[in-house]
Amino acid sequence: MDDENERKFYEIESYKNNWSVRELQRQFDSALYTRLALSRNKEKVKELSEKGLILENPKDAIKDPYILEFIGLPEHTEYSESDLEQELIDKLEHFLLELGNGFTFVARQKRISFDEKHFRIDLVFYNRILKCFVLIDLKIGEIKHQDLGQMQMYVNYYDRKIRLEDENKTIGIVLCKDKSEAVVEFTLPENNEQIFASKYQTILPSKEELKLLIKTQNSQH
């Protein structure tokens, strides 16, 4: 790797997570370092190469985009949200690798009920490092403000009914094929640290996409 900071990051993460050669190759091919660096300032990017990925707050655990090439659903092929969910469950080990440090699987289609109304959360995880539940809803199209509102309800329910006193606030992630940054910005409160909307793609990023990611990163920082 030409970038010394990037190389150091992968060295640290390989050691910390006991990655096999295949897992390391996959993380490099999916541009993990670049995707994590996108949402960090220069100081935090430097920290990646010195300490690896440190989970201190919910945002540290979020990627955008998530790369789900392992599910075998090519881009632009018709599939349902239930198809996507089933593939993620079938390849849970791969999905946990993509989610990152500290994630454990809890449930799928988790039912919550109140006022004789029933709702189902697609996937529920727990992060042992952040000490909180992580709820994931899958959307195969563009995210709508109603999707974020629904996730806010799920998160509120878990915070008030499920989590223990010594656990941190629940995180909600809406995984979508596309999103309007403005819709997300104006739907969520300004001080939001619990609800996140991330895009996913089902093929590894091309060299052109990586260059674009890096260009975007440099323009932001």
XYZ file of C-alpha atoms in Angstrom, residues 87 89 111 205 216:
5
model
C -29.176 -13.337 2.522
C -28.834 -13.934 7.906
C -41.796 -8.052 17.303
C -16.379 -0.471 -5.229
C -14.852 13.635 -1.652
